[in-house]
Tab-separated table of C-alpha atoms in Angstrom:
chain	number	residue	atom	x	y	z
A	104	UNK	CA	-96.786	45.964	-68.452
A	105	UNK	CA	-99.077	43.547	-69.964
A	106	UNK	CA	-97.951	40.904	-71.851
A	107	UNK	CA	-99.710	37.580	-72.646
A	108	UNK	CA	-97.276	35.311	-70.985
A	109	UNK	CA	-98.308	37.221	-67.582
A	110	UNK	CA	-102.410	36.768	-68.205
A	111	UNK	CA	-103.980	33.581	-67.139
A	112	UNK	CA	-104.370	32.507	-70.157
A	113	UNK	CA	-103.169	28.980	-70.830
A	114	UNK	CA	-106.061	27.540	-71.698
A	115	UNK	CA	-106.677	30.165	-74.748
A	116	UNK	CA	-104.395	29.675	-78.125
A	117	UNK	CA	-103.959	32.560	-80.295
A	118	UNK	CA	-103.625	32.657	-84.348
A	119	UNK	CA	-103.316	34.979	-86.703
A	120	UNK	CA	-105.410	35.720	-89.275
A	121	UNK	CA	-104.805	36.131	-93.254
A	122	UNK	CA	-103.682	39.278	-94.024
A	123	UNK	CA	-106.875	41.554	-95.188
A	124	UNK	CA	-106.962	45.367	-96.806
A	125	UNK	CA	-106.921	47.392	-93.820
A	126	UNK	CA	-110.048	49.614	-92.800
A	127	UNK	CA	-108.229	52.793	-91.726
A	128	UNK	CA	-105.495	53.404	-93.684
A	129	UNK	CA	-105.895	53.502	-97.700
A	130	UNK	CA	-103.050	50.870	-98.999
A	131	UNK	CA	-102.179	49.122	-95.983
A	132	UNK	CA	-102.598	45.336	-95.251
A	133	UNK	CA	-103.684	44.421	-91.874
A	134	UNK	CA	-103.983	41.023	-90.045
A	135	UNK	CA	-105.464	40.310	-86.618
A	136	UNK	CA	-104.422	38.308	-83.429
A	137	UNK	CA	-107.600	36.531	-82.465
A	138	UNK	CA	-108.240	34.354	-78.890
A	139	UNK	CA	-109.898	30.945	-78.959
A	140	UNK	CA	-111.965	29.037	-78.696
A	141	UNK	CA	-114.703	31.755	-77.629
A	142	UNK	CA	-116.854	29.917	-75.185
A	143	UNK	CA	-113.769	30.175	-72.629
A	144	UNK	CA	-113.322	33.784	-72.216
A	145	UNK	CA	-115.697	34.782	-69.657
A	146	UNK	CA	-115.927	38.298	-67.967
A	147	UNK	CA	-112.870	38.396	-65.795
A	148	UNK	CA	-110.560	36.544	-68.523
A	149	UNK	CA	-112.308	38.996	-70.955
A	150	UNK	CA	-111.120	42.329	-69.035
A	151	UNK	CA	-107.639	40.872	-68.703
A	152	UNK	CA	-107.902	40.597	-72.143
A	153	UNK	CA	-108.992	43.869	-72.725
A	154	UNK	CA	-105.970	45.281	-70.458
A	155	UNK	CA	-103.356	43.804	-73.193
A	156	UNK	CA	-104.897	45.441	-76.254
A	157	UNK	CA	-107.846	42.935	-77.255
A	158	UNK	CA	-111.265	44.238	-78.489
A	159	UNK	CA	-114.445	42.114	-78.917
A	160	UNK	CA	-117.007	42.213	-82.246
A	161	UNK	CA	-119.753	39.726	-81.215
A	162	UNK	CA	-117.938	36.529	-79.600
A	163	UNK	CA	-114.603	37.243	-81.582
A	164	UNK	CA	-112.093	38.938	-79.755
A	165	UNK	CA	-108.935	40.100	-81.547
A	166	UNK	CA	-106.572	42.730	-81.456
A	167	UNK	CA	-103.993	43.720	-84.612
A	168	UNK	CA	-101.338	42.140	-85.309
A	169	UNK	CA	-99.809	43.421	-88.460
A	170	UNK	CA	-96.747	42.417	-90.181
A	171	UNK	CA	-95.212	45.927	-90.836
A	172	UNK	CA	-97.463	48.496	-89.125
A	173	UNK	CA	-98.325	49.523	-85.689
A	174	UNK	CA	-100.702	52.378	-86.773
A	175	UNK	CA	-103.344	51.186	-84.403
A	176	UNK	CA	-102.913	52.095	-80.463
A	177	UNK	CA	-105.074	50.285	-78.236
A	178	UNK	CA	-106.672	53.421	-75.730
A	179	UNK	CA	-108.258	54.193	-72.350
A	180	UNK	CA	-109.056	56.888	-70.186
A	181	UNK	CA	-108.165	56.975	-66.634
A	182	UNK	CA	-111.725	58.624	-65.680
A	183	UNK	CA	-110.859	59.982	-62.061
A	184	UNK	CA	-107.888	62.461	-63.682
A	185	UNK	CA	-110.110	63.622	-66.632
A	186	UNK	CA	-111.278	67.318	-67.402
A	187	UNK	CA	-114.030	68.387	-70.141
A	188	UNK	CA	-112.492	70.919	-72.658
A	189	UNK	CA	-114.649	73.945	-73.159
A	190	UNK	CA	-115.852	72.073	-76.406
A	191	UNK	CA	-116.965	68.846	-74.163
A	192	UNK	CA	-118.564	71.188	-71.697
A	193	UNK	CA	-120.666	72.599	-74.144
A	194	UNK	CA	-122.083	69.493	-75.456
A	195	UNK	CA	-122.563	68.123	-71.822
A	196	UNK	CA	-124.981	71.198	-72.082
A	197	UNK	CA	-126.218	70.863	-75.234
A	198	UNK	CA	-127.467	67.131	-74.909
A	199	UNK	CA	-128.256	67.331	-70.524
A	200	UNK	CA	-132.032	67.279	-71.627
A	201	UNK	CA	-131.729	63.486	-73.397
A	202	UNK	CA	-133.486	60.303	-71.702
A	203	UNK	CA	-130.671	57.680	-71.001
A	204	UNK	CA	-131.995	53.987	-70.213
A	205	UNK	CA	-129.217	51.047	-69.155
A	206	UNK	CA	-131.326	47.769	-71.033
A	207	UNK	CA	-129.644	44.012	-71.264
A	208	UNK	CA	-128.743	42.761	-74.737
A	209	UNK	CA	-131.779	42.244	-76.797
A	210	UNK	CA	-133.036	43.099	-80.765
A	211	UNK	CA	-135.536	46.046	-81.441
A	212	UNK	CA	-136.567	46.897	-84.712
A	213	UNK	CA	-135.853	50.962	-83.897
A	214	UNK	CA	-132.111	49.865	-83.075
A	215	UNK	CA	-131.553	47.986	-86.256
A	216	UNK	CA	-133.642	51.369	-88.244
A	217	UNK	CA	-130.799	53.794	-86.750
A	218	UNK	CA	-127.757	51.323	-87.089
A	219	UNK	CA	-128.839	51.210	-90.725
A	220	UNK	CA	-129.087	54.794	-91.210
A	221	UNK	CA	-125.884	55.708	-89.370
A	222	UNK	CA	-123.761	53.063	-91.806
A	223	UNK	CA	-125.337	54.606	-94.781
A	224	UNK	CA	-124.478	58.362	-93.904
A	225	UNK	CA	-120.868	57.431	-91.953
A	226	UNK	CA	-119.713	54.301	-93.973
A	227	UNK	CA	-121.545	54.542	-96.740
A	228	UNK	CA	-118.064	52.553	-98.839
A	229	UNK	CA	-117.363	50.180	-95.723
A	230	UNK	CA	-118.837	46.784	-95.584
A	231	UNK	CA	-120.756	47.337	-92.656
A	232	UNK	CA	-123.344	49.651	-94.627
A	233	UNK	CA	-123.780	45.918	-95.901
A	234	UNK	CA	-125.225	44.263	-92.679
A	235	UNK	CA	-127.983	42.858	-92.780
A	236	UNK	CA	-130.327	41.718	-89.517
A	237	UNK	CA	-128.115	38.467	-88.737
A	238	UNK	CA	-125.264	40.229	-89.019
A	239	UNK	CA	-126.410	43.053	-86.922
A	240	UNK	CA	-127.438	40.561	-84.070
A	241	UNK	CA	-123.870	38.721	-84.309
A	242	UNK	CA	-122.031	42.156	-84.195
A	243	UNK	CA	-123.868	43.561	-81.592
A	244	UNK	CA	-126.259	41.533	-79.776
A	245	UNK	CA	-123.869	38.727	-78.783
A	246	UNK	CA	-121.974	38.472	-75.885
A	247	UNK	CA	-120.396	36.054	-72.940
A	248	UNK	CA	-119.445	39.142	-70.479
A	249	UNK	CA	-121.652	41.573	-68.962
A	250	UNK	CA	-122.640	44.052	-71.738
A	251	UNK	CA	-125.452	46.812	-71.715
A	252	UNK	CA	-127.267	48.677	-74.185
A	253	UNK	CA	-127.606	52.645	-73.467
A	254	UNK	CA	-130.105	54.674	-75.143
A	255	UNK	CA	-130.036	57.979	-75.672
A	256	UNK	CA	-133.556	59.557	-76.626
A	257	UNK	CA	-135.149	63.066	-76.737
A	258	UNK	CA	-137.418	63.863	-73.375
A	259	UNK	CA	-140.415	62.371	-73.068
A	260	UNK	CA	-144.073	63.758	-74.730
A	261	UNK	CA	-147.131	62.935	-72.567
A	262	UNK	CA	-145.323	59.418	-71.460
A	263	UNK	CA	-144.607	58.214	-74.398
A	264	UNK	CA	-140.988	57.696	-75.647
A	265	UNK	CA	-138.782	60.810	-77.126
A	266	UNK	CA	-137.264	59.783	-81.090
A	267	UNK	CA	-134.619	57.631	-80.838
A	268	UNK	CA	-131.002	59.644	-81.469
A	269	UNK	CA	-128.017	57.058	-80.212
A	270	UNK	CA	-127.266	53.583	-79.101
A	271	UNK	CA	-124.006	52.676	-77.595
A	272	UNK	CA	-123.370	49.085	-76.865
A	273	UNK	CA	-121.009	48.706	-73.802
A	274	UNK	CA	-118.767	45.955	-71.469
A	275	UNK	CA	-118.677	46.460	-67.793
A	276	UNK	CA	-115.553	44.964	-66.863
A	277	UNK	CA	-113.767	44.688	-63.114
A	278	UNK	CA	-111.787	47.282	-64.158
A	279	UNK	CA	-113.331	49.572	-66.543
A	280	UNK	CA	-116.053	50.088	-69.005
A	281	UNK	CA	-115.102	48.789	-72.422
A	282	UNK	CA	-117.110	51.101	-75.187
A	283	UNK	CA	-117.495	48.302	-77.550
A	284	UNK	CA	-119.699	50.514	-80.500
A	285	UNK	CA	-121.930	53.589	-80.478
A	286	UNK	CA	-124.177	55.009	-83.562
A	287	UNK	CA	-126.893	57.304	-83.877
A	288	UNK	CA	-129.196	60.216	-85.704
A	289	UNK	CA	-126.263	62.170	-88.225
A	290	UNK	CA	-129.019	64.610	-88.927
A	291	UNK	CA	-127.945	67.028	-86.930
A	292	UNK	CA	-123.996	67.300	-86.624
A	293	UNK	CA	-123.836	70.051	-84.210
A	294	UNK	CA	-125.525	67.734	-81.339
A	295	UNK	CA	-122.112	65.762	-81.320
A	296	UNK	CA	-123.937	63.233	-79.895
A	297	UNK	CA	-120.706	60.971	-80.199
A	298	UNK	CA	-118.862	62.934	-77.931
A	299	UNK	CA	-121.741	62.904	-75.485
A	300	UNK	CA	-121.390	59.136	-75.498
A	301	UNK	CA	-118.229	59.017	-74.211
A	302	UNK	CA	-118.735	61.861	-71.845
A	303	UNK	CA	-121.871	59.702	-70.487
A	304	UNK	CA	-119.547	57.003	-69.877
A	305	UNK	CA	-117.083	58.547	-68.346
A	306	UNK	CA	-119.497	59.526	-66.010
A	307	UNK	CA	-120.997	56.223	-65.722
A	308	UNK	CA	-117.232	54.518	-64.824
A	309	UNK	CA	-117.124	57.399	-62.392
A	310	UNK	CA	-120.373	56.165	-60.449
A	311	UNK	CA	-119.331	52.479	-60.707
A	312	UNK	CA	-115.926	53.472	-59.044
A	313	UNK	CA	-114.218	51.719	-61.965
A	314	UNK	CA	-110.863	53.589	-63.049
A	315	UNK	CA	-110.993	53.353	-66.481
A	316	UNK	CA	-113.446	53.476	-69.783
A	317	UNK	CA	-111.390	51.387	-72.944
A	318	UNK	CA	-112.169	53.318	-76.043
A	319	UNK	CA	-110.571	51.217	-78.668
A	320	UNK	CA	-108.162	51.620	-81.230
A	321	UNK	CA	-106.803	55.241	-81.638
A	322	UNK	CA	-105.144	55.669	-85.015
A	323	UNK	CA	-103.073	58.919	-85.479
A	324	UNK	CA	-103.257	58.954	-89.195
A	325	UNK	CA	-106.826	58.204	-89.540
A	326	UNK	CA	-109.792	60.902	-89.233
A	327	UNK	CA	-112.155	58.038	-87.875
A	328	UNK	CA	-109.935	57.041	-85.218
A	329	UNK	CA	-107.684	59.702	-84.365
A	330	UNK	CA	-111.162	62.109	-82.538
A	331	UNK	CA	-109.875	59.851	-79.431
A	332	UNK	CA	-106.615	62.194	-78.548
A	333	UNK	CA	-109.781	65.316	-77.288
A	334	UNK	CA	-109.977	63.106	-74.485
A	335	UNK	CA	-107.524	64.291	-72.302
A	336	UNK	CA	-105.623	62.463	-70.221
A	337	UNK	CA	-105.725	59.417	-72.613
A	338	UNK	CA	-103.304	56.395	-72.251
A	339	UNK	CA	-102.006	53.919	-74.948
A	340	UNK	CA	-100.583	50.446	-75.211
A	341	UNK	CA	-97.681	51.483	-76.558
A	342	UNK	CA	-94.392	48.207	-76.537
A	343	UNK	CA	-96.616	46.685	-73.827
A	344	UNK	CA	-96.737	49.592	-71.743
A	345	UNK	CA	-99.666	52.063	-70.648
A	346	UNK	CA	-98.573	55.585	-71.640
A	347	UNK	CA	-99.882	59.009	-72.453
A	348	UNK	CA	-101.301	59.851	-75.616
A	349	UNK	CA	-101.252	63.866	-76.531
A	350	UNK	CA	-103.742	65.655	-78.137
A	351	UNK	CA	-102.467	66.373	-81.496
């Protein structure tokens, strides 16, 4: 169970937002639950935090908190019980010869090139394919816990760097990874690089002995969000509880 009144968390306050058209489901009117003031929530408060269904974009952390829907399942994997489908096997395979480099939080102009290109191609009608540099930097690049950027580039040519094909940004918490946002090269669909991601860091929670990797908000109803279900065994916050999710 994990309810606020059990988190040390008295001194945070809570509000709720105005309600705002909702992102993932065409008609609906969401509103979020958001933690303050920002500068308190350091790593450990952050990962309780994360444990009851909160999710960070730059130093805002909210979860939702709408009036008459509860569309949107918080997630996580316990990584020690999961097993690649054939599918994820094959993409393991498919993407085993990419570089991988852990870097701290920081802006590059190549970063900001592919973010740009994946919004246009995957949210081309979203307000994100809006961003500009600052708001980039404030999405992405800001953080009070202990976050990581992961490339994900082809091998190397005669030492110099492979192109660019994915970024995920990611939260190492005391009890998980939290996979805060991942884009990358759309050019070539059969790569799945997105999948790879999250197979990467499963892995990566595996080798940190942390149990489990927090994927977000799994919608049912939503082809964006629903992709998280392939991940099997996958748990959601469901009336405060951790419970299975089943692939659909």
């Amino acid at each position: 169970m994990t309810q606020l009144k059990e988190l040390p968390l008295t001194t945070l306050q809570f509000y709720a937002t105005a309600p705002y058209p909702c992102s993932y489901l065409p008609g609906k009117i969401a509103r979020s639950q958001v933690a303050t003031p920002s500068h308190l929530i350091h790593a450990g408060l952050y990962g309780d935090l994360v444990n009851a269904g909160f999710r960070r974009s730059g130093l805002y952390t909210y979860r939702p908190y709408c009036d008459e829907c509860r569309a949107c399942i918080a997630t996580r994997i316990p990584v020690a019980k999961f097993q690649a489908n054939r599918s994820q096997r094959r993409c393991l395979k498919r993407n085993q010869g990419l570089d991988i480099r852990v870097l701290n939080l920081g802006y590059q102009d190549e970063h900001y090139e592919l973010y740009q290109q994946y919004q246009s191609a995957r949210h081309a009608d979203g307000e994100m394919n809006r961003d500009d540099q600052d708001q980039y930097m404030q999405f992405l690049l800001q953080s009070r816990v202990n976050s990581r950027i992961v490339e994900f580039r082809d091998g190397q040519y005669d030492s110099h760097p492979g192109k660019l094909r994915m970024i995920s940004m990611i939260d190492i918490l005391d009890n998980g990874i939290s996979s805060v946002y991942t884009f990358f090269d759309t050019s070539n669909p059969s790569a799945s690089y997105g999948t790879y991601s999250i197979l990467w860091q499963i892995r990566q929670a595996l080798e940190l002995q942390l149990p489990y990797l927090y994927l977000g908000y799994y919608i049912q109803d939503s082809e964006k969000m629903s992709y998280k279900a392939k991940f099997q065994p996958i748990e959601g916050l469901i009336d405060d509880h951790w419970q299975p999710i089943l692939a659909r």
